[in-house]
Amino acid sequence: MVLAACASSTGSSKPTYSQTMLPDAVKVPAGHRVAMETVGVGQITYECRAKKDAAGQFEWVFAGPDAKLNDRQGKQVGRYYGPPATWESQDGSKLTATQLAVAPAGAGNIPLQLVKANPAVGSGVMQGVTFIQRVATQGGVAPSSVCSATNVGSKQIVNYQADYIFWKAA
């Protein structure tokens, strides 16, 4: 499912972000406004690990992201990295967040996500952010290569892209 319709342009004015096409689970509650729209472009690292409570079974586990956050014109305005998942602005302000919900984004794409922001560190654009949405995801899913006892601990890096929409109380 492609959610390009989320950012629609009206004439030559700034694009206006709409949650209309999103599943309810990842919509930001009323009383908040979009503070910043970014496009995350980077990689997600997965590590081959033994499955918890499943002797002799193995799986690729999310180990962390590393992406540039660009504005809608393609200029880098920050970074997204982890663990823990951290969104950091070029101005030095940064925050972590707690996942509230995910929703499918179509085959081969990491899920859409809604997180509740923890208080920001440092003064800057991240100050006062209440929620972050991950939408318009492309790629980023766990590798399809074998994860077994012979390659436990090995890591695979996959490319991805996603829009990160930052919200503040209205």
JSON list of C-alpha atoms in Angstrom, two decimals:
[
{"chain": "A", "resi": 1, "resn": "MET", "atom": "CA", "xyz": [0.00, 0.00, 0.00]},
{"chain": "A", "resi": 2, "resn": "VAL", "atom": "CA", "xyz": [1.53, 3.30, -1.09]},
{"chain": "A", "resi": 3, "resn": "LEU", "atom": "CA", "xyz": [0.57, 6.33, 0.95]},
{"chain": "A", "resi": 4, "resn": "ALA", "atom": "CA", "xyz": [1.93, 9.02, -1.34]},
{"chain": "A", "resi": 5, "resn": "ALA", "atom": "CA", "xyz": [-1.51, 10.60, -1.15]},
{"chain": "A", "resi": 6, "resn": "CYS", "atom": "CA", "xyz": [-0.71, 11.65, 2.42]},
{"chain": "A", "resi": 7, "resn": "ALA", "atom": "CA", "xyz": [1.24, 14.67, 1.24]},
{"chain": "A", "resi": 8, "resn": "SER", "atom": "CA", "xyz": [-0.76, 16.55, -1.32]},
{"chain": "A", "resi": 9, "resn": "SER", "atom": "CA", "xyz": [0.17, 19.84, -2.85]},
{"chain": "A", "resi": 10, "resn": "THR", "atom": "CA", "xyz": [-2.21, 22.71, -3.31]},
{"chain": "A", "resi": 11, "resn": "GLY", "atom": "CA", "xyz": [-0.87, 24.91, -6.08]},
{"chain": "A", "resi": 12, "resn": "SER", "atom": "CA", "xyz": [2.60, 26.22, -5.31]},
{"chain": "A", "resi": 13, "resn": "SER", "atom": "CA", "xyz": [2.02, 26.42, -1.56]},
{"chain": "A", "resi": 14, "resn": "LYS", "atom": "CA", "xyz": [3.60, 24.11, 1.00]},
{"chain": "A", "resi": 15, "resn": "PRO", "atom": "CA", "xyz": [2.30, 20.51, 0.91]},
{"chain": "A", "resi": 16, "resn": "THR", "atom": "CA", "xyz": [-0.34, 19.82, 3.52]},
{"chain": "A", "resi": 17, "resn": "TYR", "atom": "CA", "xyz": [-0.08, 16.54, 5.39]},
{"chain": "A", "resi": 18, "resn": "SER", "atom": "CA", "xyz": [-3.25, 14.54, 5.91]},
{"chain": "A", "resi": 19, "resn": "GLN", "atom": "CA", "xyz": [-3.84, 11.44, 8.04]},
{"chain": "A", "resi": 20, "resn": "THR", "atom": "CA", "xyz": [-6.99, 10.57, 6.07]},
{"chain": "A", "resi": 21, "resn": "MET", "atom": "CA", "xyz": [-5.48, 7.57, 4.25]},
{"chain": "A", "resi": 22, "resn": "LEU", "atom": "CA", "xyz": [-3.86, 6.07, 7.36]},
{"chain": "A", "resi": 23, "resn": "PRO", "atom": "CA", "xyz": [-5.21, 3.19, 9.45]},
{"chain": "A", "resi": 24, "resn": "ASP", "atom": "CA", "xyz": [-6.79, 4.45, 12.69]},
{"chain": "A", "resi": 25, "resn": "ALA", "atom": "CA", "xyz": [-4.16, 2.64, 14.81]},
{"chain": "A", "resi": 26, "resn": "VAL", "atom": "CA", "xyz": [-1.39, 5.00, 13.64]},
{"chain": "A", "resi": 27, "resn": "LYS", "atom": "CA", "xyz": [-3.34, 8.27, 13.57]},
{"chain": "A", "resi": 28, "resn": "VAL", "atom": "CA", "xyz": [-2.27, 11.02, 15.96]},
{"chain": "A", "resi": 29, "resn": "PRO", "atom": "CA", "xyz": [-5.08, 11.99, 18.34]},
{"chain": "A", "resi": 30, "resn": "ALA", "atom": "CA", "xyz": [-6.95, 15.28, 17.90]},
{"chain": "A", "resi": 31, "resn": "GLY", "atom": "CA", "xyz": [-5.36, 18.30, 19.56]},
{"chain": "A", "resi": 32, "resn": "HIS", "atom": "CA", "xyz": [-2.01, 18.02, 17.80]},
{"chain": "A", "resi": 33, "resn": "ARG", "atom": "CA", "xyz": [-0.54, 19.72, 14.74]},
{"chain": "A", "resi": 34, "resn": "VAL", "atom": "CA", "xyz": [2.23, 18.79, 12.32]},
{"chain": "A", "resi": 35, "resn": "ALA", "atom": "CA", "xyz": [5.46, 20.49, 13.41]},
{"chain": "A", "resi": 36, "resn": "MET", "atom": "CA", "xyz": [7.85, 18.98, 10.87]},
{"chain": "A", "resi": 37, "resn": "GLU", "atom": "CA", "xyz": [7.82, 16.54, 7.94]},
{"chain": "A", "resi": 38, "resn": "THR", "atom": "CA", "xyz": [10.95, 14.57, 7.11]},
{"chain": "A", "resi": 39, "resn": "VAL", "atom": "CA", "xyz": [11.99, 11.75, 4.80]},
{"chain": "A", "resi": 40, "resn": "GLY", "atom": "CA", "xyz": [14.24, 9.17, 6.42]},
{"chain": "A", "resi": 41, "resn": "VAL", "atom": "CA", "xyz": [16.67, 7.52, 4.00]},
{"chain": "A", "resi": 42, "resn": "GLY", "atom": "CA", "xyz": [19.05, 4.90, 5.29]},
{"chain": "A", "resi": 43, "resn": "GLN", "atom": "CA", "xyz": [19.55, 1.36, 6.51]},
{"chain": "A", "resi": 44, "resn": "ILE", "atom": "CA", "xyz": [18.21, -1.01, 9.12]},
{"chain": "A", "resi": 45, "resn": "THR", "atom": "CA", "xyz": [20.53, -3.60, 10.64]},
{"chain": "A", "resi": 46, "resn": "TYR", "atom": "CA", "xyz": [19.19, -7.06, 11.50]},
{"chain": "A", "resi": 47, "resn": "GLU", "atom": "CA", "xyz": [21.02, -9.69, 13.53]},
{"chain": "A", "resi": 48, "resn": "CYS", "atom": "CA", "xyz": [20.56, -13.47, 13.39]},
{"chain": "A", "resi": 49, "resn": "ARG", "atom": "CA", "xyz": [19.58, -14.61, 16.89]},
{"chain": "A", "resi": 50, "resn": "ALA", "atom": "CA", "xyz": [18.08, -17.65, 18.60]},
{"chain": "A", "resi": 51, "resn": "LYS", "atom": "CA", "xyz": [14.30, -17.33, 19.00]},
{"chain": "A", "resi": 52, "resn": "LYS", "atom": "CA", "xyz": [13.23, -16.74, 22.58]},
{"chain": "A", "resi": 53, "resn": "ASP", "atom": "CA", "xyz": [11.46, -19.76, 24.09]},
{"chain": "A", "resi": 54, "resn": "ALA", "atom": "CA", "xyz": [11.93, -21.78, 20.87]},
{"chain": "A", "resi": 55, "resn": "ALA", "atom": "CA", "xyz": [14.90, -24.14, 21.21]},
{"chain": "A", "resi": 56, "resn": "GLY", "atom": "CA", "xyz": [16.76, -24.73, 17.96]},
{"chain": "A", "resi": 57, "resn": "GLN", "atom": "CA", "xyz": [14.94, -21.97, 16.05]},
{"chain": "A", "resi": 58, "resn": "PHE", "atom": "CA", "xyz": [16.46, -18.75, 14.79]},
{"chain": "A", "resi": 59, "resn": "GLU", "atom": "CA", "xyz": [15.27, -15.44, 13.35]},
{"chain": "A", "resi": 60, "resn": "TRP", "atom": "CA", "xyz": [16.44, -12.08, 12.03]},
{"chain": "A", "resi": 61, "resn": "VAL", "atom": "CA", "xyz": [15.92, -9.49, 14.78]},
{"chain": "A", "resi": 62, "resn": "PHE", "atom": "CA", "xyz": [15.82, -5.71, 14.33]},
{"chain": "A", "resi": 63, "resn": "ALA", "atom": "CA", "xyz": [19.13, -4.39, 15.71]},
{"chain": "A", "resi": 64, "resn": "GLY", "atom": "CA", "xyz": [18.84, -0.70, 14.85]},
{"chain": "A", "resi": 65, "resn": "PRO", "atom": "CA", "xyz": [18.34, 2.02, 12.24]},
{"chain": "A", "resi": 66, "resn": "ASP", "atom": "CA", "xyz": [20.75, 4.52, 10.74]},
{"chain": "A", "resi": 67, "resn": "ALA", "atom": "CA", "xyz": [19.15, 7.12, 8.49]},
{"chain": "A", "resi": 68, "resn": "LYS", "atom": "CA", "xyz": [19.42, 10.72, 7.40]},
{"chain": "A", "resi": 69, "resn": "LEU", "atom": "CA", "xyz": [16.31, 12.83, 8.01]},
{"chain": "A", "resi": 70, "resn": "ASN", "atom": "CA", "xyz": [15.78, 15.16, 5.07]},
{"chain": "A", "resi": 71, "resn": "ASP", "atom": "CA", "xyz": [13.22, 17.90, 4.61]},
{"chain": "A", "resi": 72, "resn": "ARG", "atom": "CA", "xyz": [10.79, 17.72, 1.67]},
{"chain": "A", "resi": 73, "resn": "GLN", "atom": "CA", "xyz": [13.37, 19.53, -0.52]},
{"chain": "A", "resi": 74, "resn": "GLY", "atom": "CA", "xyz": [16.03, 16.87, 0.19]},
{"chain": "A", "resi": 75, "resn": "LYS", "atom": "CA", "xyz": [18.21, 18.91, 2.60]},
{"chain": "A", "resi": 76, "resn": "GLN", "atom": "CA", "xyz": [19.43, 16.96, 5.63]},
{"chain": "A", "resi": 77, "resn": "VAL", "atom": "CA", "xyz": [17.82, 18.27, 8.83]},
{"chain": "A", "resi": 78, "resn": "GLY", "atom": "CA", "xyz": [18.67, 15.43, 11.21]},
{"chain": "A", "resi": 79, "resn": "ARG", "atom": "CA", "xyz": [19.39, 11.77, 11.87]},
{"chain": "A", "resi": 80, "resn": "TYR", "atom": "CA", "xyz": [17.52, 8.71, 13.08]},
{"chain": "A", "resi": 81, "resn": "TYR", "atom": "CA", "xyz": [19.59, 6.03, 14.80]},
{"chain": "A", "resi": 82, "resn": "GLY", "atom": "CA", "xyz": [19.61, 3.52, 17.62]},
{"chain": "A", "resi": 83, "resn": "PRO", "atom": "CA", "xyz": [19.23, 1.66, 19.82]},
{"chain": "A", "resi": 84, "resn": "PRO", "atom": "CA", "xyz": [17.48, 3.20, 21.50]},
{"chain": "A", "resi": 85, "resn": "ALA", "atom": "CA", "xyz": [15.56, 4.70, 18.58]},
{"chain": "A", "resi": 86, "resn": "THR", "atom": "CA", "xyz": [16.65, 8.35, 18.58]},
{"chain": "A", "resi": 87, "resn": "TRP", "atom": "CA", "xyz": [15.58, 11.24, 16.34]},
{"chain": "A", "resi": 88, "resn": "GLU", "atom": "CA", "xyz": [18.17, 14.04, 16.40]},
{"chain": "A", "resi": 89, "resn": "SER", "atom": "CA", "xyz": [17.92, 17.44, 14.72]},
{"chain": "A", "resi": 90, "resn": "GLN", "atom": "CA", "xyz": [20.90, 19.27, 13.20]},
{"chain": "A", "resi": 91, "resn": "ASP", "atom": "CA", "xyz": [20.35, 21.86, 15.96]},
{"chain": "A", "resi": 92, "resn": "GLY", "atom": "CA", "xyz": [21.37, 19.24, 18.57]},
{"chain": "A", "resi": 93, "resn": "SER", "atom": "CA", "xyz": [17.93, 18.63, 20.09]},
{"chain": "A", "resi": 94, "resn": "LYS", "atom": "CA", "xyz": [16.95, 14.97, 20.19]},
{"chain": "A", "resi": 95, "resn": "LEU", "atom": "CA", "xyz": [14.42, 12.56, 21.61]},
{"chain": "A", "resi": 96, "resn": "THR", "atom": "CA", "xyz": [13.52, 8.92, 22.04]},
{"chain": "A", "resi": 97, "resn": "ALA", "atom": "CA", "xyz": [10.00, 7.51, 21.94]},
{"chain": "A", "resi": 98, "resn": "THR", "atom": "CA", "xyz": [7.77, 4.60, 22.93]},
{"chain": "A", "resi": 99, "resn": "GLN", "atom": "CA", "xyz": [5.92, 2.61, 20.27]},
{"chain": "A", "resi": 100, "resn": "LEU", "atom": "CA", "xyz": [2.14, 2.82, 20.57]},
{"chain": "A", "resi": 101, "resn": "ALA", "atom": "CA", "xyz": [0.97, 1.04, 17.40]},
{"chain": "A", "resi": 102, "resn": "VAL", "atom": "CA", "xyz": [1.94, -0.39, 14.03]},
{"chain": "A", "resi": 103, "resn": "ALA", "atom": "CA", "xyz": [-0.06, -1.15, 10.89]},
{"chain": "A", "resi": 104, "resn": "PRO", "atom": "CA", "xyz": [0.82, -3.13, 7.75]},
{"chain": "A", "resi": 105, "resn": "ALA", "atom": "CA", "xyz": [2.37, -1.15, 4.89]},
{"chain": "A", "resi": 106, "resn": "GLY", "atom": "CA", "xyz": [2.33, -3.74, 2.13]},
{"chain": "A", "resi": 107, "resn": "ALA", "atom": "CA", "xyz": [4.63, -6.61, 1.18]},
{"chain": "A", "resi": 108, "resn": "GLY", "atom": "CA", "xyz": [8.33, -5.82, 1.44]},
{"chain": "A", "resi": 109, "resn": "ASN", "atom": "CA", "xyz": [7.83, -2.67, 3.54]},
{"chain": "A", "resi": 110, "resn": "ILE", "atom": "CA", "xyz": [8.34, -2.14, 7.26]},
{"chain": "A", "resi": 111, "resn": "PRO", "atom": "CA", "xyz": [5.06, -1.32, 9.02]},
{"chain": "A", "resi": 112, "resn": "LEU", "atom": "CA", "xyz": [3.60, 2.12, 9.56]},
{"chain": "A", "resi": 113, "resn": "GLN", "atom": "CA", "xyz": [4.18, 3.22, 13.13]},
{"chain": "A", "resi": 114, "resn": "LEU", "atom": "CA", "xyz": [2.97, 5.65, 15.78]},
{"chain": "A", "resi": 115, "resn": "VAL", "atom": "CA", "xyz": [5.26, 6.49, 18.71]},
{"chain": "A", "resi": 116, "resn": "LYS", "atom": "CA", "xyz": [4.78, 8.76, 21.73]},
{"chain": "A", "resi": 117, "resn": "ALA", "atom": "CA", "xyz": [7.77, 11.04, 22.16]},
{"chain": "A", "resi": 118, "resn": "ASN", "atom": "CA", "xyz": [9.69, 11.21, 25.42]},
{"chain": "A", "resi": 119, "resn": "PRO", "atom": "CA", "xyz": [10.75, 14.73, 26.52]},
{"chain": "A", "resi": 120, "resn": "ALA", "atom": "CA", "xyz": [13.43, 16.14, 24.23]},
{"chain": "A", "resi": 121, "resn": "VAL", "atom": "CA", "xyz": [17.02, 16.73, 25.29]},
{"chain": "A", "resi": 122, "resn": "GLY", "atom": "CA", "xyz": [18.46, 20.10, 24.27]},
{"chain": "A", "resi": 123, "resn": "SER", "atom": "CA", "xyz": [16.59, 23.11, 22.97]},
{"chain": "A", "resi": 124, "resn": "GLY", "atom": "CA", "xyz": [15.54, 23.16, 19.34]},
{"chain": "A", "resi": 125, "resn": "VAL", "atom": "CA", "xyz": [12.96, 21.75, 16.95]},
{"chain": "A", "resi": 126, "resn": "MET", "atom": "CA", "xyz": [12.53, 18.48, 18.88]},
{"chain": "A", "resi": 127, "resn": "GLN", "atom": "CA", "xyz": [11.42, 20.41, 21.98]},
{"chain": "A", "resi": 128, "resn": "GLY", "atom": "CA", "xyz": [7.69, 19.86, 22.53]},
{"chain": "A", "resi": 129, "resn": "VAL", "atom": "CA", "xyz": [7.28, 17.00, 20.02]},
{"chain": "A", "resi": 130, "resn": "THR", "atom": "CA", "xyz": [4.50, 14.74, 21.30]},
{"chain": "A", "resi": 131, "resn": "PHE", "atom": "CA", "xyz": [4.15, 12.06, 18.60]},
{"chain": "A", "resi": 132, "resn": "ILE", "atom": "CA", "xyz": [6.06, 10.77, 15.58]},
{"chain": "A", "resi": 133, "resn": "GLN", "atom": "CA", "xyz": [4.46, 8.86, 12.74]},
{"chain": "A", "resi": 134, "resn": "ARG", "atom": "CA", "xyz": [6.37, 6.62, 10.33]},
{"chain": "A", "resi": 135, "resn": "VAL", "atom": "CA", "xyz": [4.45, 6.51, 7.06]},
{"chain": "A", "resi": 136, "resn": "ALA", "atom": "CA", "xyz": [5.05, 5.96, 3.33]},
{"chain": "A", "resi": 137, "resn": "THR", "atom": "CA", "xyz": [7.51, 3.17, 4.12]},
{"chain": "A", "resi": 138, "resn": "GLN", "atom": "CA", "xyz": [9.59, 1.54, 1.39]},
{"chain": "A", "resi": 139, "resn": "GLY", "atom": "CA", "xyz": [11.72, -1.55, 2.05]},
{"chain": "A", "resi": 140, "resn": "GLY", "atom": "CA", "xyz": [13.44, -2.23, 5.36]},
{"chain": "A", "resi": 141, "resn": "VAL", "atom": "CA", "xyz": [12.04, -5.69, 6.09]},
{"chain": "A", "resi": 142, "resn": "ALA", "atom": "CA", "xyz": [14.15, -8.47, 7.62]},
{"chain": "A", "resi": 143, "resn": "PRO", "atom": "CA", "xyz": [16.42, -10.32, 5.20]},
{"chain": "A", "resi": 144, "resn": "SER", "atom": "CA", "xyz": [15.08, -13.39, 3.39]},
{"chain": "A", "resi": 145, "resn": "SER", "atom": "CA", "xyz": [18.44, -15.14, 3.70]},
{"chain": "A", "resi": 146, "resn": "VAL", "atom": "CA", "xyz": [18.77, -18.08, 6.08]},
{"chain": "A", "resi": 147, "resn": "CYS", "atom": "CA", "xyz": [19.24, -17.40, 9.79]},
{"chain": "A", "resi": 148, "resn": "SER", "atom": "CA", "xyz": [20.45, -20.57, 11.53]},
{"chain": "A", "resi": 149, "resn": "ALA", "atom": "CA", "xyz": [22.86, -21.92, 14.14]},
{"chain": "A", "resi": 150, "resn": "THR", "atom": "CA", "xyz": [25.66, -21.59, 11.60]},
{"chain": "A", "resi": 151, "resn": "ASN", "atom": "CA", "xyz": [25.32, -17.80, 11.27]},
{"chain": "A", "resi": 152, "resn": "VAL", "atom": "CA", "xyz": [24.03, -16.72, 14.70]},
{"chain": "A", "resi": 153, "resn": "GLY", "atom": "CA", "xyz": [25.41, -13.27, 15.47]},
{"chain": "A", "resi": 154, "resn": "SER", "atom": "CA", "xyz": [25.82, -12.30, 11.83]},
{"chain": "A", "resi": 155, "resn": "LYS", "atom": "CA", "xyz": [24.32, -9.01, 10.71]},
{"chain": "A", "resi": 156, "resn": "GLN", "atom": "CA", "xyz": [22.58, -7.96, 7.51]},
{"chain": "A", "resi": 157, "resn": "ILE", "atom": "CA", "xyz": [21.89, -4.37, 6.46]},
{"chain": "A", "resi": 158, "resn": "VAL", "atom": "CA", "xyz": [18.83, -3.51, 4.37]},
{"chain": "A", "resi": 159, "resn": "ASN", "atom": "CA", "xyz": [17.93, -0.19, 2.76]},
{"chain": "A", "resi": 160, "resn": "TYR", "atom": "CA", "xyz": [14.71, 1.62, 3.55]},
{"chain": "A", "resi": 161, "resn": "GLN", "atom": "CA", "xyz": [12.92, 4.92, 3.27]},
{"chain": "A", "resi": 162, "resn": "ALA", "atom": "CA", "xyz": [10.05, 6.35, 5.30]},
{"chain": "A", "resi": 163, "resn": "ASP", "atom": "CA", "xyz": [8.41, 9.65, 6.05]},
{"chain": "A", "resi": 164, "resn": "TYR", "atom": "CA", "xyz": [8.67, 10.71, 9.70]},
{"chain": "A", "resi": 165, "resn": "ILE", "atom": "CA", "xyz": [5.99, 13.21, 10.68]},
{"chain": "A", "resi": 166, "resn": "PHE", "atom": "CA", "xyz": [6.62, 15.10, 13.94]},
{"chain": "A", "resi": 167, "resn": "TRP", "atom": "CA", "xyz": [3.62, 16.40, 15.91]},
{"chain": "A", "resi": 168, "resn": "LYS", "atom": "CA", "xyz": [3.25, 18.91, 18.74]},
{"chain": "A", "resi": 169, "resn": "ALA", "atom": "CA", "xyz": [0.26, 19.85, 20.90]},
{"chain": "A", "resi": 170, "resn": "ALA", "atom": "CA", "xyz": [-1.92, 22.39, 19.09]}
]
